Structures are given as C-alpha cells and as structure tokens.
Coordinates of N, CA and C in Angstrom, one line a residue:
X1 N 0.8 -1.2 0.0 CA 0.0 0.0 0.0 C 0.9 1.2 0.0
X2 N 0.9 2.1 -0.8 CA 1.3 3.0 -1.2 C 0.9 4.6 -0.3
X3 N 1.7 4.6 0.3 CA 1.4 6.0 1.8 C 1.5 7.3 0.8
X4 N 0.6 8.4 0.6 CA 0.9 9.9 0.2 C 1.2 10.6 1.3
X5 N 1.4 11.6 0.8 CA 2.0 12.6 1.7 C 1.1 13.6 1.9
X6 N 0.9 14.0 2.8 CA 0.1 15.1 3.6 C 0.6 16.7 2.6
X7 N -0.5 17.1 2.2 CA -0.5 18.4 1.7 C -1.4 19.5 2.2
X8 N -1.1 20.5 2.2 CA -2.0 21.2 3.4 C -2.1 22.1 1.9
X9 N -3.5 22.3 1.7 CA -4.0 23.4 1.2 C -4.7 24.7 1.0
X10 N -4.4 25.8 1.0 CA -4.6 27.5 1.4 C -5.9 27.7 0.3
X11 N -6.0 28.9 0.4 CA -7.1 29.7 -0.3 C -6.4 29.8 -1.3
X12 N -5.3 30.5 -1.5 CA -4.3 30.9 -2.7 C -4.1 29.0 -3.3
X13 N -4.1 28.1 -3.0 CA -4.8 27.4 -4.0 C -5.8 27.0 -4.8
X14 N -6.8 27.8 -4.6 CA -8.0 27.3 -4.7 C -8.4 27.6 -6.6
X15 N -7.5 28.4 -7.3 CA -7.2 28.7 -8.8 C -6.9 27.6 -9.3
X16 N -5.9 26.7 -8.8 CA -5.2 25.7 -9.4 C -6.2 24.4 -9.2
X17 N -6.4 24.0 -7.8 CA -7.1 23.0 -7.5 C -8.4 23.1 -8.5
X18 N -9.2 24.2 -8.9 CA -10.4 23.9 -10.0 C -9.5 23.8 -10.9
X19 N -8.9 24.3 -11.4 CA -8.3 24.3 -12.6 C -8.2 22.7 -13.1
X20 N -7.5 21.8 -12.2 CA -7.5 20.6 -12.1 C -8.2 19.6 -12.2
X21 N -9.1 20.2 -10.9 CA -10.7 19.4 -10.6 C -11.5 19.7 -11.2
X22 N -12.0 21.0 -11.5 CA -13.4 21.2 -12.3 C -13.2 22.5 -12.8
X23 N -12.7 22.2 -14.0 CA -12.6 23.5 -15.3 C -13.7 24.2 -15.4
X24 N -14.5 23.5 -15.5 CA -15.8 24.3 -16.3 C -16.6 25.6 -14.8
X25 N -16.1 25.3 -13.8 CA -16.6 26.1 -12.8 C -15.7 27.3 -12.0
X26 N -16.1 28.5 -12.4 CA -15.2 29.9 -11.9 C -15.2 29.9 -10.5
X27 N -13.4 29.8 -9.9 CA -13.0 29.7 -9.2 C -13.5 30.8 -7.8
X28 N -13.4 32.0 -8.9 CA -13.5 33.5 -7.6 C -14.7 33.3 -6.7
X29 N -15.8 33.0 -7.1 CA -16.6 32.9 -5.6 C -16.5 32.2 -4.6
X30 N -15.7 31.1 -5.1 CA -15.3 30.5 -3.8 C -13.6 31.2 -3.0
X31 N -13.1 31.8 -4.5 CA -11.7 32.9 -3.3 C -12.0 33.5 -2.8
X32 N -13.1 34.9 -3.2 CA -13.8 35.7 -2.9 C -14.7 34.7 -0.8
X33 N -14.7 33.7 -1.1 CA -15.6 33.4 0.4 C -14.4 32.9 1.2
X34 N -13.5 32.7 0.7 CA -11.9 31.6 1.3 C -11.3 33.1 2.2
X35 N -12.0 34.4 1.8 CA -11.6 35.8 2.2 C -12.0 36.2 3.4
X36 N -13.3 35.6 3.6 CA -14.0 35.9 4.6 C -14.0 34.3 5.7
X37 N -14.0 33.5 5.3 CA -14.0 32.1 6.0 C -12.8 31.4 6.0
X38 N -12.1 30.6 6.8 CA -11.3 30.1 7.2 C -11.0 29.1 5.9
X39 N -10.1 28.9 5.0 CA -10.1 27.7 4.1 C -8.8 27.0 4.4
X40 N -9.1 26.2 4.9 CA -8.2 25.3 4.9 C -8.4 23.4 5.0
X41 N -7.8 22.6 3.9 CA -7.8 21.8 4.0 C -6.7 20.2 3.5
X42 N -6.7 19.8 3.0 CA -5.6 18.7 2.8 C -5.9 18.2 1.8
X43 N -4.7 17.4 1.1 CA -5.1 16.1 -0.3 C -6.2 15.5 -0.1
X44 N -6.4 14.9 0.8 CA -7.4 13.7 1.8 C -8.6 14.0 1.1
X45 N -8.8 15.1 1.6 CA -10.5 15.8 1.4 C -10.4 16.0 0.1
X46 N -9.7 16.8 -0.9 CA -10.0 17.3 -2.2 C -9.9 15.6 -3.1
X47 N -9.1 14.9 -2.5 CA -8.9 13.7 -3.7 C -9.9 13.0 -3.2
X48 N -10.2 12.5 -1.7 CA -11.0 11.2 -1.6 C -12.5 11.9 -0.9
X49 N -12.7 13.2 -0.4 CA -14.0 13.0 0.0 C -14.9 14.2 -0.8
X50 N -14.5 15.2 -1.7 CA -15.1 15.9 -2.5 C -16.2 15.4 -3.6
X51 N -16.9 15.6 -4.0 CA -17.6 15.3 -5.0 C -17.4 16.2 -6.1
X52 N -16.5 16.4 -7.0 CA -16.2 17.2 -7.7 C -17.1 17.0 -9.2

C-alpha cells in the first residue's frame, strides 16, 4: 500500500485546484468566500472526500 504525503492546502490554491478538478466552474466565488471564512484543508478531502 502506497502511503501519500500530507498536503495542506490554502485559499491561494484554490485557482489551481479547479483548474485541475473542475474546469468548467469559476474559481473566484469561492476565493472571494476563502476571504471571509477560514479555508483550509488537505489532499485527503479534495482527492478522496469531494464530490467534484
């Protein structure tokens, strides 16, 4: 079994990560709320518990 590595991911990712995950959906309302609300989270959640 093949172990990843913990990535901690910021608001200031949040351009790249759609970009990646879901092209077709504009990023800024969710930077625009990552402004006002805490964002933070890990590989874990964007690879294995998102529904993208």
């Amino acid at each position: 079994m093949h172990k990843k590595h913990y990535v901690q991911l910021t608001k200031s990712m949040i351009p790249e990560l759609f970009k990646r995950r879901c092209p077709t959906v504009d990023p800024e309302p969710f930077v625009a709320a990552a402004h006002v609300f805490p964002m933070r989270v890990n590989n874990h959640v964007t690879e294995n518990l998102i529904d993208w």
